[in-house]
XYZ file of C-alpha atoms in Angstrom:
632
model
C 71.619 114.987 107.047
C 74.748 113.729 108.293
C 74.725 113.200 112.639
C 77.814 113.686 114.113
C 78.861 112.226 117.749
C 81.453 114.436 119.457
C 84.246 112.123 121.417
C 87.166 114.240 121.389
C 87.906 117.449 122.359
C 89.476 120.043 120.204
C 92.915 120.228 121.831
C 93.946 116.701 122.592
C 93.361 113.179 122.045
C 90.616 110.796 123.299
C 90.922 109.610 126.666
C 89.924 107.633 129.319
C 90.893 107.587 132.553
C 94.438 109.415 132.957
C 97.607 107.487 134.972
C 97.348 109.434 137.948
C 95.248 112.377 139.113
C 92.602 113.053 136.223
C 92.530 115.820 134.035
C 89.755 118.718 136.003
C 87.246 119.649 133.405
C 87.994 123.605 132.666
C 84.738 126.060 133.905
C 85.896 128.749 131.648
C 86.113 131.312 134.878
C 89.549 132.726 135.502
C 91.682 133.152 138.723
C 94.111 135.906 139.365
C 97.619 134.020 140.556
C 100.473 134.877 141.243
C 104.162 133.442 138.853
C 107.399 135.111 140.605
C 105.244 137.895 142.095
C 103.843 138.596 138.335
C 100.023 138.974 138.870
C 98.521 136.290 136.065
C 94.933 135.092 135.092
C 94.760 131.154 134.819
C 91.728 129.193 133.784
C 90.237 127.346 137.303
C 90.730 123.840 137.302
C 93.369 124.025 135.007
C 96.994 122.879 137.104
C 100.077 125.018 137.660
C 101.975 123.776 134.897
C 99.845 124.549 132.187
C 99.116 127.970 134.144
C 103.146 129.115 134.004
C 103.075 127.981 130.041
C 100.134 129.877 129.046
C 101.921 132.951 130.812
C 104.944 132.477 129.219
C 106.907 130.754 131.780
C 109.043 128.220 130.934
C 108.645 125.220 134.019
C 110.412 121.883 132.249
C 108.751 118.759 132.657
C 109.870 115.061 130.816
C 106.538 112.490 132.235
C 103.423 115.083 131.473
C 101.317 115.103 128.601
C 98.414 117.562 128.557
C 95.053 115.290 128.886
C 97.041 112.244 128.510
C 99.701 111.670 131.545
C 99.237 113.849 134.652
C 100.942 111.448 137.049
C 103.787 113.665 138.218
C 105.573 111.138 138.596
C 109.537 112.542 137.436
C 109.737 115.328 139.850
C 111.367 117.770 136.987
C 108.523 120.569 136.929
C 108.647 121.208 140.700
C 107.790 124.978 141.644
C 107.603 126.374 145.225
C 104.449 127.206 146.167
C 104.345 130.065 149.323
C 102.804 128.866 152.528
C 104.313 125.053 151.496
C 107.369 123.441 152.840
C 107.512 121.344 150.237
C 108.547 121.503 146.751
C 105.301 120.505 144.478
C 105.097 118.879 140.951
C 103.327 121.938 139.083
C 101.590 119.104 136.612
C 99.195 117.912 139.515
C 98.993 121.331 141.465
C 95.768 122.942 140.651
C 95.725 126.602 140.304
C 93.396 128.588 142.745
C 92.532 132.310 143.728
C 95.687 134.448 145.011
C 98.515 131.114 144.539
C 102.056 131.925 144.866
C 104.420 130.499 142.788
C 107.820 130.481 142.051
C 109.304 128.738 139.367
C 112.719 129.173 139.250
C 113.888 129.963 143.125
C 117.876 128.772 144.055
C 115.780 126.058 145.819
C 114.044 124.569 142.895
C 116.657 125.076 140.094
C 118.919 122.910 142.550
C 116.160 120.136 143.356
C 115.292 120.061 139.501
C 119.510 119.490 138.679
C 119.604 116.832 140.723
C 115.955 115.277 139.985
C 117.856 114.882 136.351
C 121.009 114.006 137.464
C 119.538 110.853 139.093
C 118.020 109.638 135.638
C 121.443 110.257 134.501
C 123.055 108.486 136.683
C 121.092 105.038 135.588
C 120.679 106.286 131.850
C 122.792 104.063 129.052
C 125.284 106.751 127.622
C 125.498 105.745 124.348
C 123.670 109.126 123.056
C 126.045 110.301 120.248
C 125.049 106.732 118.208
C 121.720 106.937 119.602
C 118.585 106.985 117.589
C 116.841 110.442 119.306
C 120.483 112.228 119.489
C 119.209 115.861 119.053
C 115.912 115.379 119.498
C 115.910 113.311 122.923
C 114.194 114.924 125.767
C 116.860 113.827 128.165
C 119.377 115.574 126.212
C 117.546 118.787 126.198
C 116.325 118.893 129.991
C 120.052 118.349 130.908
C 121.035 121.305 128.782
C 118.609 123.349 130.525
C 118.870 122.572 134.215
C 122.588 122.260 134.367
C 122.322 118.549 134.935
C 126.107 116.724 133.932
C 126.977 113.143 134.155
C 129.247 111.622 137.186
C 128.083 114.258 139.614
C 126.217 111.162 141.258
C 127.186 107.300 141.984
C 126.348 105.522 138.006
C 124.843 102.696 138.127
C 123.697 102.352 134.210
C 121.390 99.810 133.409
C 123.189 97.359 131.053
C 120.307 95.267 129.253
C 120.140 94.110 126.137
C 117.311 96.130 123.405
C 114.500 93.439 122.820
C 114.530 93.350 118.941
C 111.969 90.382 119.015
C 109.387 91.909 116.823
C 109.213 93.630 113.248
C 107.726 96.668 114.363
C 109.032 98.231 117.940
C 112.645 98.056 119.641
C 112.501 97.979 123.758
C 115.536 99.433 124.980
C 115.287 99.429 128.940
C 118.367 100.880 129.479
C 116.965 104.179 128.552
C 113.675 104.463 130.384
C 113.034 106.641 132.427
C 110.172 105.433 133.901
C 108.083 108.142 133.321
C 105.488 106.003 132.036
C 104.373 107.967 128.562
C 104.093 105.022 127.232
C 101.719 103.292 129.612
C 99.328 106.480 129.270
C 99.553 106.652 125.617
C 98.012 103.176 125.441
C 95.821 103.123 128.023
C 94.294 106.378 127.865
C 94.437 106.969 124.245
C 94.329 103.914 122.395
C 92.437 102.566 124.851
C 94.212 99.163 124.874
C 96.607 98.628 128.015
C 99.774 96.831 126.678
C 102.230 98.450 129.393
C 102.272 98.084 132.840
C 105.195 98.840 135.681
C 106.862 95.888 136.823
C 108.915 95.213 140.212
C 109.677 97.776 141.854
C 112.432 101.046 142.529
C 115.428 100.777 140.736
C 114.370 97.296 138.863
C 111.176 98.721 137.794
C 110.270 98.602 133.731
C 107.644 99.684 131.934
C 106.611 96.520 129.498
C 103.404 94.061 129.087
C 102.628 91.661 131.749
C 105.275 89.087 132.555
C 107.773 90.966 130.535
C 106.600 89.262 126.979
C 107.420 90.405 123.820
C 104.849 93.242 122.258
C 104.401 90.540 119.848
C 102.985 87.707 122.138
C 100.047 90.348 123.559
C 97.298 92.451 122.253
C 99.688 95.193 120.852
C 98.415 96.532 117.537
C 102.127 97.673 116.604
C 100.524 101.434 116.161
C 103.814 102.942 117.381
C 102.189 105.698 119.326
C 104.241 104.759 122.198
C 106.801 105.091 120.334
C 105.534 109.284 119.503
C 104.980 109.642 123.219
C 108.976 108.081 124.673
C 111.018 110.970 125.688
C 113.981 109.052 124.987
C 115.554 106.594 122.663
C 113.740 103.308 124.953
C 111.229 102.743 122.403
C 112.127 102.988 119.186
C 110.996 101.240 115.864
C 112.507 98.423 114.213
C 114.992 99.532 111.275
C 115.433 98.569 108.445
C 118.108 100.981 106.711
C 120.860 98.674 106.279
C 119.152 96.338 104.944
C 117.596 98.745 102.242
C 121.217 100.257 101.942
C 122.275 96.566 100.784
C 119.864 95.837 98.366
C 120.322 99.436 96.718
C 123.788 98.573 96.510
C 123.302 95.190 95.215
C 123.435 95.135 90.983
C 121.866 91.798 90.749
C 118.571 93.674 92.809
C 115.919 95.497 91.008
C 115.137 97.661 94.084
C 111.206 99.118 93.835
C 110.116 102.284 96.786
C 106.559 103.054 96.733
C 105.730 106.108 99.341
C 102.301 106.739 101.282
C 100.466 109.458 100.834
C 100.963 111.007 104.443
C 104.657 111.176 103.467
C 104.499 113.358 101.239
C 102.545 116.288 103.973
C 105.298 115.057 106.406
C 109.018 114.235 105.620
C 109.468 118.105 105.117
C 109.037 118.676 109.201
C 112.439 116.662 109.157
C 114.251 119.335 106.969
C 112.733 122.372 109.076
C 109.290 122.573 106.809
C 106.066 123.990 108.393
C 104.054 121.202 109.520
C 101.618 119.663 106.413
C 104.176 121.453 103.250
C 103.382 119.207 100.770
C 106.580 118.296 98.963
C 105.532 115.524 96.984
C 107.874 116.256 93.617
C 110.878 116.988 95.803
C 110.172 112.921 97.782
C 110.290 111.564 94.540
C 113.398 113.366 93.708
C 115.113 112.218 96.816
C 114.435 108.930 96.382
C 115.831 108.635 92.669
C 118.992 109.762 94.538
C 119.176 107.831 97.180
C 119.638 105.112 94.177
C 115.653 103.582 93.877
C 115.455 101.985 90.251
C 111.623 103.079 90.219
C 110.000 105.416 92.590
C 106.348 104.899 93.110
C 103.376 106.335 94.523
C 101.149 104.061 96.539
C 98.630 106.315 96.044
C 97.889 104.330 92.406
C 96.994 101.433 95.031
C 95.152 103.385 96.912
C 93.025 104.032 93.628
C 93.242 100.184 92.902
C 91.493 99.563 96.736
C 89.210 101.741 96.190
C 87.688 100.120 92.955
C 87.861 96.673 94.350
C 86.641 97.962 97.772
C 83.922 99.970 96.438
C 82.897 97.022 94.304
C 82.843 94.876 96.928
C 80.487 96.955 99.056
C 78.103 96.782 96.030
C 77.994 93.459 95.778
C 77.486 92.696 99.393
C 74.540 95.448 99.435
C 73.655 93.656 96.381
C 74.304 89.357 97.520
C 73.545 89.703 101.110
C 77.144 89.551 102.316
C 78.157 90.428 105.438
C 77.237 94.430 106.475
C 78.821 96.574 107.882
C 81.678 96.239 105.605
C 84.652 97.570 107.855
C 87.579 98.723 106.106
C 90.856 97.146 106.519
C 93.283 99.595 105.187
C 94.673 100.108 108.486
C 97.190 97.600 109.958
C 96.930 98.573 113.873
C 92.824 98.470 113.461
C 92.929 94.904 111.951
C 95.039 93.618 114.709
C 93.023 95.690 117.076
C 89.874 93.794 115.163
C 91.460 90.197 115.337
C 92.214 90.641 118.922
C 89.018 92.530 120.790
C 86.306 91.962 118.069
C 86.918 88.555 116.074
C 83.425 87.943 115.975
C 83.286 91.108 113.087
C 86.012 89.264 111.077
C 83.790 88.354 108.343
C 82.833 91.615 108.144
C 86.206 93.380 107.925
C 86.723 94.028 103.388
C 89.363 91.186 102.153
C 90.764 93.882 100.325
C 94.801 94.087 101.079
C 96.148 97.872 102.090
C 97.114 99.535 99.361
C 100.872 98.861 100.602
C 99.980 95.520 100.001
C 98.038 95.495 96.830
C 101.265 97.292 95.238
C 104.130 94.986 96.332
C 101.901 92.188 95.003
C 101.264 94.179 91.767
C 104.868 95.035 91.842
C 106.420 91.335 91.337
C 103.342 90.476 89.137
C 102.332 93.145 87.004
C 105.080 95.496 86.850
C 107.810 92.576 86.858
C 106.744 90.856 83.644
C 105.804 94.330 82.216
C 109.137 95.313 82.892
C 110.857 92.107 82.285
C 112.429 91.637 85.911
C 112.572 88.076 87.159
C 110.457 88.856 90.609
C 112.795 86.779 93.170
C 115.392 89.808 92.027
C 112.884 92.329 93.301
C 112.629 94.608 96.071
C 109.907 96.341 97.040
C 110.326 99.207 99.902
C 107.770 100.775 101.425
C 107.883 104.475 102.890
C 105.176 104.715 105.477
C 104.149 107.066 108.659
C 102.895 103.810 110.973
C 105.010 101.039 112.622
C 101.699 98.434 111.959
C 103.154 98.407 108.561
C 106.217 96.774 109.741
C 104.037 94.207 111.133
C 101.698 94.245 108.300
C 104.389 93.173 105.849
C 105.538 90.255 107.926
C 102.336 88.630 108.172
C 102.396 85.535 106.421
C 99.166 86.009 104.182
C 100.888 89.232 102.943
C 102.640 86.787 100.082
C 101.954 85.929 96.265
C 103.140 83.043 94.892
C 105.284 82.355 97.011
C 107.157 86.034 97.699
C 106.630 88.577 100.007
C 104.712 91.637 98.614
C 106.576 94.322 100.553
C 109.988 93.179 101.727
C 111.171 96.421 103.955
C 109.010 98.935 105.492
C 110.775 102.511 106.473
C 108.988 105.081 108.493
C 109.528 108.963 107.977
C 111.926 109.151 110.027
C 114.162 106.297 108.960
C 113.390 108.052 105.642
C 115.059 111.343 106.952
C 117.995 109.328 108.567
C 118.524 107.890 105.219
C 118.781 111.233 103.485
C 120.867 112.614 106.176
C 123.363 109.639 105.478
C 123.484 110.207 101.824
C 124.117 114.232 102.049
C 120.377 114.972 100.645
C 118.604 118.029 101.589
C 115.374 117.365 100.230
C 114.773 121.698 100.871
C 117.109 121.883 97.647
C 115.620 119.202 94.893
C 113.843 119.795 92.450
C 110.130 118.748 91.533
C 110.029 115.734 89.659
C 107.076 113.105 89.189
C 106.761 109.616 90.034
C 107.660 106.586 87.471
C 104.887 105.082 85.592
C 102.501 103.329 85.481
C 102.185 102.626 89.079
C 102.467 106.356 90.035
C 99.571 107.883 89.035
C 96.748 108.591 90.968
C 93.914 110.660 92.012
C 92.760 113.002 94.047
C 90.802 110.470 96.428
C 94.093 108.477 96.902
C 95.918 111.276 98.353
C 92.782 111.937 101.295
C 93.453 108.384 102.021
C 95.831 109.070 104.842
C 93.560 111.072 107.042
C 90.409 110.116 108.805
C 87.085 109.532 106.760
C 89.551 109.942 103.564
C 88.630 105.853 102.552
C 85.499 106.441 103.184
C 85.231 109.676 101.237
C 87.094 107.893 98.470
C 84.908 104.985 98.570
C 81.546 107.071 98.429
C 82.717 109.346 94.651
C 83.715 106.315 92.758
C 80.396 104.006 94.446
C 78.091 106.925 93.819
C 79.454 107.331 90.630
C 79.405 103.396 89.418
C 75.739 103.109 90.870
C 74.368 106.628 88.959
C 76.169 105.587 85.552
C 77.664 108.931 85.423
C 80.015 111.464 86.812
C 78.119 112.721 89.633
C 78.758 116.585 90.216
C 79.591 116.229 94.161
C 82.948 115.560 95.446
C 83.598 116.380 98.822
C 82.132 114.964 101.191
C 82.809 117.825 104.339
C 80.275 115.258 106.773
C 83.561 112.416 106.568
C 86.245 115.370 107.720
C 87.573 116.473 110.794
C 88.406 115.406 114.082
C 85.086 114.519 115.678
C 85.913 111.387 117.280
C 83.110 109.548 115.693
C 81.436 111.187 112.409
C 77.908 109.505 111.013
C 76.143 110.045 107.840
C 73.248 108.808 105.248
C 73.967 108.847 101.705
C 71.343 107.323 99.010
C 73.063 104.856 97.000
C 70.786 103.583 94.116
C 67.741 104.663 95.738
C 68.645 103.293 99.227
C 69.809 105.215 102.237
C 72.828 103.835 103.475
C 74.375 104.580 106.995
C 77.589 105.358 107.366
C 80.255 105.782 110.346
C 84.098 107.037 110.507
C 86.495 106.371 113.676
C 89.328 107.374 114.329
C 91.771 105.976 117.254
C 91.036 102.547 118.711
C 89.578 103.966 121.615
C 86.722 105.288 119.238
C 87.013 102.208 117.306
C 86.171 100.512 120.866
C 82.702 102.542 121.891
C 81.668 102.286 117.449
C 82.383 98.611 118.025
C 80.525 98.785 121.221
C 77.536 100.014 119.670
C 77.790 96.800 116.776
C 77.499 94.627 119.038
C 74.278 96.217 120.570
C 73.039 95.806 117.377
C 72.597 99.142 115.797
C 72.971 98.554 112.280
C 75.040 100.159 109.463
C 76.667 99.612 105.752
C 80.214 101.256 105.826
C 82.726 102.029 108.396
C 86.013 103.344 108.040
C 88.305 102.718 111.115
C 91.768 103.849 111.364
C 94.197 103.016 114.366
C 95.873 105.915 114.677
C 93.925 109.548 115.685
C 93.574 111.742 112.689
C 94.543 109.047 110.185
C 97.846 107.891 109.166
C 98.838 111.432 109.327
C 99.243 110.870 113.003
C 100.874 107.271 112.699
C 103.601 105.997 114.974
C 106.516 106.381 111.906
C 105.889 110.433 111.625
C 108.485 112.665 112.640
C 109.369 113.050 116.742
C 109.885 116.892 117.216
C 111.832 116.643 120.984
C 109.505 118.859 122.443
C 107.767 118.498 125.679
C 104.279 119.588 124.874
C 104.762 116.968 122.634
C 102.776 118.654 119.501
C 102.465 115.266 117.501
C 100.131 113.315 119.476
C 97.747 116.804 119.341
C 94.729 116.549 116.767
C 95.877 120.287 115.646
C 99.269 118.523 114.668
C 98.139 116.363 112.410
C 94.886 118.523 111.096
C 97.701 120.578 109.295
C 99.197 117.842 107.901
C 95.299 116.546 106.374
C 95.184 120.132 104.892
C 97.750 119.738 103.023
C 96.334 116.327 101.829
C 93.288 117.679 100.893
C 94.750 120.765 99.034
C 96.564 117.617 96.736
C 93.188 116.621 96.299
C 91.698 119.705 95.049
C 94.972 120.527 93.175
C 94.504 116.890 91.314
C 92.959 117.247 87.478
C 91.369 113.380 88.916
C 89.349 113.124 91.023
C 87.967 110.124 91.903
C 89.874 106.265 91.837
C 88.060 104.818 89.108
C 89.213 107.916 86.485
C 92.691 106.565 87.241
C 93.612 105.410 83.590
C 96.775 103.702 84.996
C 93.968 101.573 87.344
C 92.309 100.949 84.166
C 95.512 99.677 82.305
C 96.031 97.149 84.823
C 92.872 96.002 84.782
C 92.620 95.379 80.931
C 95.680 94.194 80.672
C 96.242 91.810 83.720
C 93.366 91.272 86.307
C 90.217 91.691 84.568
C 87.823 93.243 86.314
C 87.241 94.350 90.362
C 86.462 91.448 92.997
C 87.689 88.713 89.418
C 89.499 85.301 90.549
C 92.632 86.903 89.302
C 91.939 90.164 91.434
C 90.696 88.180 94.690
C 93.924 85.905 94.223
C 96.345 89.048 94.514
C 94.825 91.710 96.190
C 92.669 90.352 98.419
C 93.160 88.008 102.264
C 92.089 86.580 105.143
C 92.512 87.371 108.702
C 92.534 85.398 111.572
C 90.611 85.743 115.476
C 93.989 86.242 117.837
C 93.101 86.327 121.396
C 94.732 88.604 123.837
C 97.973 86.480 123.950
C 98.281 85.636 120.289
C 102.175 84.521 120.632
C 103.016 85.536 116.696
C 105.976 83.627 115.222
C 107.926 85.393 112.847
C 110.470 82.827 111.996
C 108.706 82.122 108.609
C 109.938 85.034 107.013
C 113.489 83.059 106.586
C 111.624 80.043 105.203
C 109.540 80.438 102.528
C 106.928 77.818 102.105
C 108.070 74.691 100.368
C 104.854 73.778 99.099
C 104.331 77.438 97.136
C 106.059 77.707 94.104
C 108.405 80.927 93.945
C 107.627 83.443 91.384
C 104.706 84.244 89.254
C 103.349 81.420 87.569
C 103.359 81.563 83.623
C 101.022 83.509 81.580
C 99.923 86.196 84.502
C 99.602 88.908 82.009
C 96.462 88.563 79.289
């Protein structure tokens, strides 16, 4: 029977200890308040803030997020509160029996308009050519308290954006300190990157010494990014460069597209969260000028067999157990900098982003008959990691990088946007073949325990010599912070373990070291699964809905209804995976397999100091290209 450890709640994301006051656990008893002389019930412990919301009162607020960041720190949900002479910050004011409070007095509409002007007043004012124009959270709260510039003395900050990294722009200029950013990492991901440094109107929000995100433990997971009210962290794009190569008639330009894209890009065109609008991606990118339009999902099909075999023949060798998967970018940093010592037991699989560029300008280039130094390969993913993840320099074969640009949903969108496509008004079309094929387990791969559920039909099914009748496995799904099971594999029980969010990843980690023992894990960065990853669409709201578990549940439901609407199944039924194999690698785990799909990773440290200059110098010594007679 599966054993499940509950680490999250259902409303929010893991945390630990909050910036500022900490969340009060809720009793479930009720107090009758008082919100402009309206008699209200409010759960005790809950605060003020969250009290006026539930009752339908609107009290703005730009640094709080529920659970996450109660530091009430930016002044903008003040209330007055009878029998106080001072205006409070509803986010840290706990409700009690018979409170008084007003929300929207002449008082506190004129403290709140000049509480924003203030941020104005040191706020870069570039915001029609700004990244978050229309969705910023400045923007909005201006709009709605009154706020305008010049009512104040401006004194803009005028810094340069620190574009030092592949992955995640810092643009000072536009913080406004209300330290999102700080809490997102510390509290949810559990790792600490940001800190505030000097002090009143010099302070920033950055890593120790003001170094580059890429120089300390920062797993590039771009939930930072999710949580900045503003435009001050952004992530690194790559549009015009993919707008040159499609424009470019000597370049064979290749997209492949994750499977969380397809449950996601819709949100940017005014979809309910999790539509799946997988035919109508495909047809957008055709248009936006893509020579072929691929699904990674037929990689994600190709990781499974070679990561399924590969757990076989460690159960079956001796090799090193757990096997950890390393689909996940932001985990594998997260792994190489906390946890080296479980290195060798992290699968030398590549991500199935990976294992397709390198198919891409091997495979699919002499298939085709497209010289592979003329290819591009884009990749359209929800996570920021990725960015990193394709500049890594063991993400090459032969000589040539396997995915050349990474865009996130939302550059994605922005592209569309530029090119006059609503993707509301395309039709359905499929993906090219052969590399866009795939199976139902490859579309679960972008929510938690999706790998692992993957992993477990086409094992079972190898192992048993036959199609076993179960599919779903319902013990992998869900939110549960940590989810545990036993499955019997060839008559012997393995154990198995899902995490989700590197703060989980920390205490399953934790428990390693203290020696409890199991076969599989599946560990994803990001909470929920890539469905929550730092690239997803940024919906300007407050409440911030995106960094909830509810959020991105919707968008796994639509994943799994792909699943169930799929005629396959499970990865190895993939007859496209099978093609490839018989015609160019072999087998799983072969020399020709482990020489393209698999690689190494490396023990970091906490200041790892990455240098990215190789990616303009390609290595003399490698040969560029694919060596003759690749194909059988």
């Amino acid at each position: 029977m599966p054993t499940n450890q509950e680490i999250t709640g259902p409303r929010t994301l893991p945390h630990e200890r909050p910036v500022g006051k900490p969340p009060v656990e809720l009793t479930g008893e009720q107090v009758t308040m008082y919100i402009n002389d309206e008699p209200v019930q409010a759960d005790k412990g809950t605060n003020v803030l969250e009290a006026c919301r539930a009752n339908g009162y609107d009290v703005p607020s730009l640094c709080y997020i529920r659970d996450i960041n109660t530091a009430g720190s930016c002044r903008v949900c003040i209330v007055e509160i009878e029998g106080s002479r001072n205006l409070q910050a509803a986010c840290v004011y706990p409700v009690s029996e018979g409170l008084r409070v007003h929300t929207h007095t002449p008082r506190v509409r004129k403290a709140r308009r000049r509480v924003v002007e203030l941020l104005l007043s040191e706020h870069n004012r570039e915001c029609p050519t700004c990244p978050r124009s229309a969705n910023c959270e400045l923007q909005a709260l201006a709009r709605k308290v009154g706020a305008r510039y010049g009512k104040l003395a401006s004194q803009p900050r005028c810094e340069p954006k620190i574009v030092k990294n592949p992955f995640i722009v810092r643009d000072y200029s536009k913080c406004v300190k209300c330290r999102r950013c700080e809490a997102v990492c510390k509290n949810m991901q559990g790792i600490g990157v940001y800190v505030p440094l000097n002090r009143g109107y010099e302070t920033i929000i950055a890593p120790a010494f003001e170094r580059n995100l890429a120089e300390v433990a920062c797993i590039a997971c771009g939930q930072c990014v999710l949580a900045c009210p503003t435009a001050s962290l952004t992530e690194r794009s790559y549009i015009e460069e993919v707008w040159q190569a499609l424009e470019d008639p000597a370049k064979h330009v290749v997209v492949q597209t994750a499977p969380a894209i397809q449950v996601s890009i819709g949100e940017e065109f005014g979809l309910p969260v999790g539509t799946v609008v997988s035919g109508k991606l495909a047809a957008s990118l055709r248009r936006l000028g893509f020579d072929s339009v691929f699904s990674t999902d037929f990689a994600a099909d190709l990781t499974i067999m070679e990561e399924a075999h590969e757990l076989l023949h460690r159960l079956a060798k001796g090799g090193p157990l757990p096997l950890i998967s390393s689909c996940s970018p932001g985990w594998i940093k997260f792994c190489e900098h906390f946890y080296p010592e479980f290195i060798d037991n992290l699968s030398t699989c590549k991500s199935p982003m990976e294992m397709f560029g390198a198919l891409a300008k091997t495979y699919y280039a002499q298939k085709a008959g497209i010289d592979p130094k003329d290819m591009v390969v884009v990749a359209v993913m929800p996570c920021t990691a990725k960015k990193f993840e394709a500049a890594r320099p063991e993400m090459t074969t032969y000589g040539l990088r396997d995915v050349d640009y990474v865009l996130t949903t939302r550059e994605l969108a922005k592209m569309l946007r530029q090119a006059d496509i609503n993707l509301n008004k395309l039709p359905e079309e499929d993906f090219d073949q052969p590399l866009g094929l795939s199976s139902g387990a490859a579309n679960i791969f972008a929510t938690t325990g999706g790998v692992m559920e993957a992993a477990i039909r086409t094992a079972l099914a190898l192992t048993e010599g036959k199609e076993l009748g179960r599919l779903e496995f319902k013990e992998f799904r869900g939110t549960t912070g940590i989810k545990e099971a036993e499955v019997e594999l060839k008559g012997q029980t393995l154990r198995l373990a899902v995490a989700h969010g590197t703060n989980n990843a920390k205490k399953l980690m934790e428990r390693l070291k203290r020696g409890e023992k199991f076969h599989f894990i599946e560990i994803m960065a990001c909470a929920g699964g890539c469905v929550g990853g730092g690239g997803q669409p940024i919906t300007g709201d407050p409440e911030k809905p995106e960094l909830t578990l509810e959020h991105r549940q919707k968008r796994a439901a639509g994943l799994y209804a792909l699943d169930l609407s799929k005629e396959l199944r499970r990865s190895h039924e993939n007859k496209a995976v099978l093609q490839v194999y018989q015609e160019f690698l072999g087998e799983p785990m072969s020399k020709k397999a482990k020489e393209i799909l698999h690689t190494h990773y490396t023990a970091r440290g906490k200041l790892p100091g990455f240098n990215f200059e190789h990616l303009a110098k390609p290595d003399p010594e490698v040969p560029v290209g694919n060596p003759p007679g690749l194909l059988h």
